[in-house]
Amino acid sequence: MTHHLLIDTDPGVDDALAILMAHTHPDARIAALTVTAGNVGLHHTLSNALKLCEVAGIDAPVFPGAPLPLVATPEDAAYVHGRDGFGDTGYTPATREAETEHAALAMLRLSRERDGELTFVMLGPLTNLALALSLDPTLPQRVPRLIIMGGAVTGLGNTRIPVEFNTGFDPEAARIVFERWPEFELVDWEATLRHGLPHEKCDRWFATNHPLARFYNAISTNTRAWAAGLRGNTWHSADALAMAQVLEPGGALEVAERAVSVELGGQFARGMTVVDWAGRNETPANARILMRYDQARFEALVQCAVGAG
Ligand code: RIB
Ligand code: CA
């Protein structure tokens, strides 16, 4: 079965790895990239998406999306990904232009043109999808599979204490998506922490002379060095793990089905994912939370993404 993917993304070093995983996978076709602000501003995330397409030979259309969260004040992650979101390598911008259609409108149009065919993969803040859902609440009926990288299901966040970056960047958008999309798959930050990529393997995979390895090594060197100083000998690539779940769901070893919502208030909790682990609210489960994935299978997909497999 071929996965036809609409990937919503804020590239972003780990977004780039996830997109390369999809591009190099024999059972996947990238139908579109919809781009949002997040890790860095939309100017950079859009440029990065176009550059990655040029380097990898991805001919999917790239649609510009939301430059700002719905309500929140944007707080980027340039400290992780570099000021430009791609390791500040000073690359020559791609020659290809982005589409002029807004990402949210492209999501709706493509869902109608390819009704029942597309998997939506959300690798950044959920602003574009929230806008699309607000324009047309019937969208989920035409998209059989939604995978979201976001949240921290027991409060072990990576920005504010209990908050993960994507839901924290635009909590209102996350609340809209979590409440209006009946069932989705969730790959959270804590699962990412449980599936670290050993730095010594990454160093080897990204050091080959393959064009994708050379490009990825250049954009990821700084963030991997930063991560090593912070978290030791494994590197955590959230979007890559989410894409592994997209491409090979058979690699999931444990999944928990629970009701998950997003907190909008609170000095510390705004943007956190709140999981009804004990089923106390009797709210139907909306999320299939990835708890464990086959690590060897994950690492094989990463290797293939940069031509090292
Ligand atoms: O918390 C990790 C997520 O935030 C990833 O998608 C990363 O790219 C950033 O967007
Ligand atoms: Ca991302």
CSV table of N, CA and C and ligand atoms in Angstrom, one decimal, residues 10 14-15 39 123-124 166 239, ligand 2:
chain,number,residue,atom,x,y,z
A,10,ASP,N,7.4,22.6,9.9
A,10,ASP,CA,8.1,23.9,10.2
A,10,ASP,C,9.7,23.7,10.2
A,14,ASP,N,14.8,18.4,12.4
A,14,ASP,CA,14.2,17.1,12.5
A,14,ASP,C,13.1,16.9,11.5
A,15,ASP,N,12.4,18.0,11.1
A,15,ASP,CA,11.4,18.0,10.0
A,15,ASP,C,12.1,17.5,8.8
A,39,ASN,N,9.5,26.4,14.5
A,39,ASN,CA,10.9,26.4,14.9
A,39,ASN,C,11.6,27.7,14.6
A,123,LEU,N,3.9,17.9,11.5
A,123,LEU,CA,5.2,17.9,12.2
A,123,LEU,C,5.6,19.2,12.9
A,124,GLY,N,4.6,20.1,12.9
A,124,GLY,CA,4.9,21.4,13.5
A,124,GLY,C,3.6,21.9,14.3
A,166,ASN,N,5.4,22.0,19.8
A,166,ASN,CA,4.3,22.2,18.8
A,166,ASN,C,3.0,22.6,19.4
A,239,ASP,N,10.3,14.5,14.9
A,239,ASP,CA,9.6,14.3,13.6
A,239,ASP,C,10.0,13.0,12.9
B,2,CA,CA,8.7,20.2,13.5
